[in-house]
PDB file of C-alpha atoms and ligand atoms in Angstrom:
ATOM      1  CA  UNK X   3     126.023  98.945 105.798  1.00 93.00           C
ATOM      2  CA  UNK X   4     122.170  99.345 105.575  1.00 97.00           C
ATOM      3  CA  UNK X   5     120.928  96.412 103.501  1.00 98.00           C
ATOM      4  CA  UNK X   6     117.095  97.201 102.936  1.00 98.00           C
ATOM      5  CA  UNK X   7     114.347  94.928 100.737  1.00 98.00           C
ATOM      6  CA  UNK X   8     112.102  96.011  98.349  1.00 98.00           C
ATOM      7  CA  UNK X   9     109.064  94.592  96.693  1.00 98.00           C
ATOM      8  CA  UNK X  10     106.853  95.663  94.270  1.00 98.00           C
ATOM      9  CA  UNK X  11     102.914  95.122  94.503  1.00 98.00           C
ATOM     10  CA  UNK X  12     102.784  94.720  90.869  1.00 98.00           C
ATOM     11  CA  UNK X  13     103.399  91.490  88.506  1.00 98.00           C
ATOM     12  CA  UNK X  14     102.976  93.420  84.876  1.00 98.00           C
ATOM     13  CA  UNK X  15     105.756  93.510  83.307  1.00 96.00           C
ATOM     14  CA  UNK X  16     105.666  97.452  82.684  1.00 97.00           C
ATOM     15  CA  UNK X  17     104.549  98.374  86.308  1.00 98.00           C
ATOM     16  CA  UNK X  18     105.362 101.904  87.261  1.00 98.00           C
ATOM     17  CA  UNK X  19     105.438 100.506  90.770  1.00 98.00           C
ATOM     18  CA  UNK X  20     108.484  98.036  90.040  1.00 98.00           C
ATOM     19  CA  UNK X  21     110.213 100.618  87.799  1.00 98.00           C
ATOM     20  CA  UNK X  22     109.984 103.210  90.546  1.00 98.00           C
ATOM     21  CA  UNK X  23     111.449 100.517  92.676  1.00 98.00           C
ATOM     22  CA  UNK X  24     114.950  99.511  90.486  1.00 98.00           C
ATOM     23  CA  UNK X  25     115.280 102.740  90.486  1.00 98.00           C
ATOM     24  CA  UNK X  26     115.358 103.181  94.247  1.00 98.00           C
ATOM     25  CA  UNK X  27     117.934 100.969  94.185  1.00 98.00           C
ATOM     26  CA  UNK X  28     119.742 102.637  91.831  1.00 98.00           C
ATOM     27  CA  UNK X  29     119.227 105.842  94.072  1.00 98.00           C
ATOM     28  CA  UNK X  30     120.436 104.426  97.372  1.00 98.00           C
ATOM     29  CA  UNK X  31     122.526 106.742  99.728  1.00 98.00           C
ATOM     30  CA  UNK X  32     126.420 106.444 100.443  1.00 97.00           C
ATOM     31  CA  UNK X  33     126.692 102.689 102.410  1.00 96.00           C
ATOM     32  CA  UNK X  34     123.293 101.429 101.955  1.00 98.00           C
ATOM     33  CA  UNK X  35     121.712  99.226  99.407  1.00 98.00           C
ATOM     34  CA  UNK X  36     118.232  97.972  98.494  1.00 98.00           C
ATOM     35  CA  UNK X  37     117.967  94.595  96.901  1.00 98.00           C
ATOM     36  CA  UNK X  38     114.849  94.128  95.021  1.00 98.00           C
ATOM     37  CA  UNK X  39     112.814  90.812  95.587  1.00 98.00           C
ATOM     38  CA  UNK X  40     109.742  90.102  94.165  1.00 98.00           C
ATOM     39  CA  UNK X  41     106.335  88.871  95.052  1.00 98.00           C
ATOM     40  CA  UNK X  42     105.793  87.118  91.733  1.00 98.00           C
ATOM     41  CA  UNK X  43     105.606  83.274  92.580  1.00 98.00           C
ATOM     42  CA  UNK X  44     103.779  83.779  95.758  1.00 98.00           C
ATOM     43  CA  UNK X  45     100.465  81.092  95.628  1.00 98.00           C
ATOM     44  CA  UNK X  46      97.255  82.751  96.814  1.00 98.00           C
ATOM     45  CA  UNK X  47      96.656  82.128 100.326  1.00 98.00           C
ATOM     46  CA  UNK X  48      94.803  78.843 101.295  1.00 98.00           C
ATOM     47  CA  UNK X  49      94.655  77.613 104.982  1.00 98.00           C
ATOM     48  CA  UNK X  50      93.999  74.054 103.827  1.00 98.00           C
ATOM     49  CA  UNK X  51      97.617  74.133 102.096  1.00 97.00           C
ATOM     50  CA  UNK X  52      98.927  75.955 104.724  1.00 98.00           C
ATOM     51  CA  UNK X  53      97.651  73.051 107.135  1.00 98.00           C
ATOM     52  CA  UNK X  54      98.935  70.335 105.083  1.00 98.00           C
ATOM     53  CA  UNK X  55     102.044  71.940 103.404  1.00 98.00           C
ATOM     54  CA  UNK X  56     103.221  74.660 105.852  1.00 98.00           C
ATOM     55  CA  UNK X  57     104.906  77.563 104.297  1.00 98.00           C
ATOM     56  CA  UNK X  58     105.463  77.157 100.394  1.00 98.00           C
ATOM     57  CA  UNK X  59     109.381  77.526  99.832  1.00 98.00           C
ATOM     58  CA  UNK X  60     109.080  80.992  98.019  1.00 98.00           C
ATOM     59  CA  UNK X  61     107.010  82.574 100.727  1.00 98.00           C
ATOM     60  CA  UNK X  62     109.307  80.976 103.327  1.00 98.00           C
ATOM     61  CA  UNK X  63     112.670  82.340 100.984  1.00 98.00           C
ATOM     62  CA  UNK X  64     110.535  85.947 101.034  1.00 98.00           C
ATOM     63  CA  UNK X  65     110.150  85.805 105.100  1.00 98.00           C
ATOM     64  CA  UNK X  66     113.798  85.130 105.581  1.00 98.00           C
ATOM     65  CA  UNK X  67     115.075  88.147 103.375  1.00 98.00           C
ATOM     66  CA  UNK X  68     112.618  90.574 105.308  1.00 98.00           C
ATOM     67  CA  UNK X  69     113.630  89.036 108.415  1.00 98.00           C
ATOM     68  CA  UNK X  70     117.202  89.420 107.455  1.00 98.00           C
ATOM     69  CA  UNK X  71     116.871  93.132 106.310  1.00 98.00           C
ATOM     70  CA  UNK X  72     117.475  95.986 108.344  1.00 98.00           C
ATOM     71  CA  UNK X  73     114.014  97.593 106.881  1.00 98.00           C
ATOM     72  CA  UNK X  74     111.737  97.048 103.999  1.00 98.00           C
ATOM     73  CA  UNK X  75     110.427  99.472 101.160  1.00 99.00           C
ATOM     74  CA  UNK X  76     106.947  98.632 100.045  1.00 99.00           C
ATOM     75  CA  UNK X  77     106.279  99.990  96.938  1.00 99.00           C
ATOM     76  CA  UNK X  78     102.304  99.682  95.954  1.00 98.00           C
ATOM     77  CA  UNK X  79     100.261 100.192  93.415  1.00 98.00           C
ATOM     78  CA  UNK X  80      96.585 101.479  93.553  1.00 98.00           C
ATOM     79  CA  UNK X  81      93.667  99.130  92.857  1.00 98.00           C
ATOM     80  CA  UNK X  82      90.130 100.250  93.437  1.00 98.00           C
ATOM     81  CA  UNK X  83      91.169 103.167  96.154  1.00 98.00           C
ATOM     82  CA  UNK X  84      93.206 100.066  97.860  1.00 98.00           C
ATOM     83  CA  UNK X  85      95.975  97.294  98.284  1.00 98.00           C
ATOM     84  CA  UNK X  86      96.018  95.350  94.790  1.00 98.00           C
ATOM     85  CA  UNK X  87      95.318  91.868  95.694  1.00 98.00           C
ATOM     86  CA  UNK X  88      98.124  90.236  94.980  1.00 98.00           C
ATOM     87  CA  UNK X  89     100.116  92.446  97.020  1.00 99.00           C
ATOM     88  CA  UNK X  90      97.803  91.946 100.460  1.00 98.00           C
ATOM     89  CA  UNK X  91      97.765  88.415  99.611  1.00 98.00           C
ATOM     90  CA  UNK X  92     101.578  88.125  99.645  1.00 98.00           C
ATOM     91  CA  UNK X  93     101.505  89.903 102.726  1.00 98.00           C
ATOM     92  CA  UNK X  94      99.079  87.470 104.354  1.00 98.00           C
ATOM     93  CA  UNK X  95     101.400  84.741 103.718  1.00 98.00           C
ATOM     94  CA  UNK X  96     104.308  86.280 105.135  1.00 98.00           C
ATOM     95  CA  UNK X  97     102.373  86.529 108.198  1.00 98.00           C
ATOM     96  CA  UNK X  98     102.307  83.094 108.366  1.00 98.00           C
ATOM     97  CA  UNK X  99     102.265  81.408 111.071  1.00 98.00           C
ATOM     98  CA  UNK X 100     101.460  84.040 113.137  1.00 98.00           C
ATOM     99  CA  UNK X 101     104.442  83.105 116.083  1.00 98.00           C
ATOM    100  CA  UNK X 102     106.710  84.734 113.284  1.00 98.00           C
ATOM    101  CA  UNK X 103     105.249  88.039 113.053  1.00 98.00           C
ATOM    102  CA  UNK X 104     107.207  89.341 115.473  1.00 98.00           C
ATOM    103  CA  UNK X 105     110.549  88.177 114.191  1.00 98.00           C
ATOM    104  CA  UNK X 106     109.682  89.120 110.360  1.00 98.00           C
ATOM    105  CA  UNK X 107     108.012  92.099 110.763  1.00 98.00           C
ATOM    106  CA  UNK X 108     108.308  93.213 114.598  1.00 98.00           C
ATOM    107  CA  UNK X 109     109.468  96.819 114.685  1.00 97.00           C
ATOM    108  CA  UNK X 110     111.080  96.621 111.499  1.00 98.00           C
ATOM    109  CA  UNK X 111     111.919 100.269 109.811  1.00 98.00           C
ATOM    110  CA  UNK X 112     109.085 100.174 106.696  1.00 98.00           C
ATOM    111  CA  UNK X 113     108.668 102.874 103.845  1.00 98.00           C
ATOM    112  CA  UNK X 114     105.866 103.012 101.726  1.00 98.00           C
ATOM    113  CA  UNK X 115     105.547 104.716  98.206  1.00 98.00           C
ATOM    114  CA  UNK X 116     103.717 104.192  94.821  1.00 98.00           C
ATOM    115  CA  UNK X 117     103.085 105.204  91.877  1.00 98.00           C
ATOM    116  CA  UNK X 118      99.602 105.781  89.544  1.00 98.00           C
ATOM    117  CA  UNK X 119      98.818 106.854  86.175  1.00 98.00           C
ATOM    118  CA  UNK X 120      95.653 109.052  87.882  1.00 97.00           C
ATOM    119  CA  UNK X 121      96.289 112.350  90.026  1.00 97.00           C
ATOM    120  CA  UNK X 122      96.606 111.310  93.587  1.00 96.00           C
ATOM    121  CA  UNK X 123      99.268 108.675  93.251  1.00 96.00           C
ATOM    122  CA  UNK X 124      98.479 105.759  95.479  1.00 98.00           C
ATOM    123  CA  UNK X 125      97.210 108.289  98.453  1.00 98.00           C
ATOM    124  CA  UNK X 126      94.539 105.620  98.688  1.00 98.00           C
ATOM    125  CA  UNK X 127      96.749 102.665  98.896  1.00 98.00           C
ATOM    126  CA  UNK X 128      99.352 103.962 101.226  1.00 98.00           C
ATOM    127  CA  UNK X 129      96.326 104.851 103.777  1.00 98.00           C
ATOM    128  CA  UNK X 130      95.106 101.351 103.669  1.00 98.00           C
ATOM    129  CA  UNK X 131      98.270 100.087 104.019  1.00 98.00           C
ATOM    130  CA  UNK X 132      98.649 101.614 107.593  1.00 98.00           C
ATOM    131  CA  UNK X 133      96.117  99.009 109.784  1.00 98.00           C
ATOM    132  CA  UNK X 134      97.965  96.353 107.890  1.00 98.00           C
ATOM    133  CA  UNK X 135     101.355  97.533 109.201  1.00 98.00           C
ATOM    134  CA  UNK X 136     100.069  98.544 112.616  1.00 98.00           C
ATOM    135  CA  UNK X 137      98.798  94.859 113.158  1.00 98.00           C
ATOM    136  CA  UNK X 138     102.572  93.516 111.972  1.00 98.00           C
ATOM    137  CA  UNK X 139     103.859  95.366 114.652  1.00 98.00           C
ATOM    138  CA  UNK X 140     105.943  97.092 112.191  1.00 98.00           C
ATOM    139  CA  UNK X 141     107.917 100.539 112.478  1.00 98.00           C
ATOM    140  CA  UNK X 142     106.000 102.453 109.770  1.00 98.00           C
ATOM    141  CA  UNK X 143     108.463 105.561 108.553  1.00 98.00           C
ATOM    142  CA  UNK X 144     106.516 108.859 108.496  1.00 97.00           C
ATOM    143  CA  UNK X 145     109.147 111.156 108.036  1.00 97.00           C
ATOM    144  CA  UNK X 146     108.494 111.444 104.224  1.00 97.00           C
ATOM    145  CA  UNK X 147     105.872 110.685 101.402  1.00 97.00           C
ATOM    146  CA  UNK X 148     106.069 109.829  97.976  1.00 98.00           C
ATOM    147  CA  UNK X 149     103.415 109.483  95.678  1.00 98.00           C
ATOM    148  CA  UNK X 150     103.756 109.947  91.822  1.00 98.00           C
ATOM    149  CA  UNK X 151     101.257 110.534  90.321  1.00 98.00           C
ATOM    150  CA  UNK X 152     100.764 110.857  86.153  1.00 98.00           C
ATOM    151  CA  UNK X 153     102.952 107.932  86.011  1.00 98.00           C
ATOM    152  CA  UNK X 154     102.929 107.603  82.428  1.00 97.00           C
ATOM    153  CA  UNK X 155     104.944 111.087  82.334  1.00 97.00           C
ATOM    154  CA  UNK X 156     107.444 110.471  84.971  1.00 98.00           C
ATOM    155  CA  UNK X 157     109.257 107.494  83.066  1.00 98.00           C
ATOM    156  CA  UNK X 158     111.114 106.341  79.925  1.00 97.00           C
ATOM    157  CA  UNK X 159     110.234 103.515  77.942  1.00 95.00           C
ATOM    158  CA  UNK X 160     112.979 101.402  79.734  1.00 96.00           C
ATOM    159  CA  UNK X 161     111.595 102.164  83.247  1.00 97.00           C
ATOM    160  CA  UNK X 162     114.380 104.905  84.243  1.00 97.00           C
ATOM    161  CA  UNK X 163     113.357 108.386  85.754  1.00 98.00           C
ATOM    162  CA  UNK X 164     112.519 110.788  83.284  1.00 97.00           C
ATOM    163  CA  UNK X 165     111.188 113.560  85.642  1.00 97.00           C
ATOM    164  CA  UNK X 166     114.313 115.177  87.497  1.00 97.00           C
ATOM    165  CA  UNK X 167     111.788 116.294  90.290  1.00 98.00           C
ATOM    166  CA  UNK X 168     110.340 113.075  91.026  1.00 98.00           C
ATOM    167  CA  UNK X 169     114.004 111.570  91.397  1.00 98.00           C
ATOM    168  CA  UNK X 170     115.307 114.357  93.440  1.00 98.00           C
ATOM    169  CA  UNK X 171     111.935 113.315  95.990  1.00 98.00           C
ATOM    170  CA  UNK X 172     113.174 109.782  95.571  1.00 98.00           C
ATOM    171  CA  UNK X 173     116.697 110.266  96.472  1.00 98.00           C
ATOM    172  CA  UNK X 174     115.664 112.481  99.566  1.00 98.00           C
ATOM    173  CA  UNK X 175     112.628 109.923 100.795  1.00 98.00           C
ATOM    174  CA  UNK X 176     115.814 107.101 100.662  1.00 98.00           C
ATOM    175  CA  UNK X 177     117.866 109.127 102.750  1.00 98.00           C
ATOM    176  CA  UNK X 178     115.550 110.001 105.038  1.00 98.00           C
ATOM    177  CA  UNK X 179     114.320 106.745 105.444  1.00 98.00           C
ATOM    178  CA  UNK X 180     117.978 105.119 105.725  1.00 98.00           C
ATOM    179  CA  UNK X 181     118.955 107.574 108.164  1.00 98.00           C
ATOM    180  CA  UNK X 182     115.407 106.398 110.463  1.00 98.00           C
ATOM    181  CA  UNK X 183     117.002 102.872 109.640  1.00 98.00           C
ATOM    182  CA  UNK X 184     120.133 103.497 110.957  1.00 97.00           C
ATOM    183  CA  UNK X 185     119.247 105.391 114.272  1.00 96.00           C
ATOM    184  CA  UNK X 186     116.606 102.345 114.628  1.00 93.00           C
ATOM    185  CA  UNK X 187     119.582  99.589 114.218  1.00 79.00           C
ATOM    186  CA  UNK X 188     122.916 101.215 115.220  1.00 73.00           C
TER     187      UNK X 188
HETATM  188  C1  FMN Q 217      91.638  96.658  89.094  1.00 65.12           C
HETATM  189  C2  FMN Q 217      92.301  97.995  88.961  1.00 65.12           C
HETATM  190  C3  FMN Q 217      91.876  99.024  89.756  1.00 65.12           C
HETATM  191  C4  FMN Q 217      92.523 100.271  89.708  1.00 65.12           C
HETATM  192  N1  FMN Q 217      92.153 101.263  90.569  1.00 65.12           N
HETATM  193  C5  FMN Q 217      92.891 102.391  90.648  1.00 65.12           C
HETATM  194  C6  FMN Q 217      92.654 103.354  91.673  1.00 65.12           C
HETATM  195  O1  FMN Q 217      91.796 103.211  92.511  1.00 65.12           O
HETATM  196  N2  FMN Q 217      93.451 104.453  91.724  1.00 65.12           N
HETATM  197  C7  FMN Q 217      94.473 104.645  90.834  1.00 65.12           C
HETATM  198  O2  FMN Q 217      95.164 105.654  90.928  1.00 65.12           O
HETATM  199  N3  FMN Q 217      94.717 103.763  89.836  1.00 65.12           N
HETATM  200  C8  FMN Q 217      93.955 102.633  89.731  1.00 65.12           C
HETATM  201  N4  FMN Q 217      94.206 101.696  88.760  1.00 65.12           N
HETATM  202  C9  FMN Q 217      95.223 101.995  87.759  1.00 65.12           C
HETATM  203  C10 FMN Q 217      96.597 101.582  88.257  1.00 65.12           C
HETATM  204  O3  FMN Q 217      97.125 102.626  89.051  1.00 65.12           O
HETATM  205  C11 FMN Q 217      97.490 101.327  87.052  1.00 65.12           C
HETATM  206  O4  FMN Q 217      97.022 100.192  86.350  1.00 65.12           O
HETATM  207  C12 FMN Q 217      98.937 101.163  87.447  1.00 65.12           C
HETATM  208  O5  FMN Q 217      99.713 101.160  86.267  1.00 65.12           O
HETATM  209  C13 FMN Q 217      99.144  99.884  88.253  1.00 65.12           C
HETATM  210  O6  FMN Q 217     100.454  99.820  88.762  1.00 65.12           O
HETATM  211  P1  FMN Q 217     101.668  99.154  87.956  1.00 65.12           P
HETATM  212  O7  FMN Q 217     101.979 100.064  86.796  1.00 65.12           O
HETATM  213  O8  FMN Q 217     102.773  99.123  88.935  1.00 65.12           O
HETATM  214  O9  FMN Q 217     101.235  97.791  87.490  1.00 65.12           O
HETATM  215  C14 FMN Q 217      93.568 100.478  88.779  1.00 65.12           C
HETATM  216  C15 FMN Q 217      93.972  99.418  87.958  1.00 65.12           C
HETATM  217  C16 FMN Q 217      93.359  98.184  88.050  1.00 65.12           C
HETATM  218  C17 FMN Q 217      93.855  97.037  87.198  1.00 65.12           C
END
């Protein structure tokens, strides 16, 4: 069994990102399954805590389940041609302290996708996303993209697919990416 991770860089409660991500799991092939964790509850980064606290719990709980998983879907939103904040900053945690990289994110299997209201759906994003990844020492899947654009078109009210294209690119990004996983963990 393939157990993946997701997370969402979005908090609002409507996000496009997080919708596109329950239903991911929804979509998950034949002996695989994505369990959807959330950044929300993450503090922003401060060394000084970090120094005199360590690790707060949630970001420590966070680490474990990515360090657990045989691979991790990113799903990000776009802010200002970029990683939303809150989504880096959850990130920078995770990397904490940095002797853990390796374990947490060390040639882990990671996907990235997104979704946008505007035309290019997270193109931006994902780029940025790659010298982030590359420094974790992660396994970045290439094999497919997804980026849905016109957000506002591609779901119901309740967050399910309504565009039958968009899901039939989600269902064939997951297996692609699950098969990567697999061949990369036997
Ligand atoms: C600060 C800010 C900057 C944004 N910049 C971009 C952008 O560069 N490109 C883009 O496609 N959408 C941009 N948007 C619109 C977001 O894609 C949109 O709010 C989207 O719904 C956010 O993802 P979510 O639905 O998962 O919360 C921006 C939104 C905010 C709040």
């Amino acid at each position: 069994m393939a157990k993946l991770v997701g997370i969402s860089g979005s908090l609002r409660q409507g996000s496009y990102n997080s919708a596109l991500l329950r239903n991911a799991a929804g979509l998950m092939p034949e002996g695989s399954e994505l369990v959807v964790d959330t950044i929300r509850g993450i503090p922003l980064y401060d060394g000084d805590v970090e120094t005199a606290e360590g690790i707060p719990e949630r970001v420590a709980a966070l680490k474990e389940a990515i360090a657990a998983a045989d691979g991790l879907l990113l799903v990000t939103p776009e802010y200002n041609n970029s990683i939303p904040g809150v989504f880096k900053n959850a990130i920078d945690w995770l990397s904490r302290p940095p002797a853990d990289i390796k374990r947490v994110f060390g040639d882990k299997p990671v996907a990235l996708i997104g979704a946008s209201p505007g035309g290019f759906g997270t193109i931006l994003s994902q780029n940025a996303w790659l010298p982030v990844l590359r420094t974790l020492g992660a396994d970045l899947w290439s094999g497919g993209r997804l980026m849905v654009s016109r957000a506002q078109t591609v779901f119901n009210q309740d967050g399910t697919l309504a565009d039958q294209k968009i899901e039939e690119q989600l269902k064939t990004y997951l297996e692609g990416f699950v098969a990567h996983v697999r061949a990369a963990r036997p």
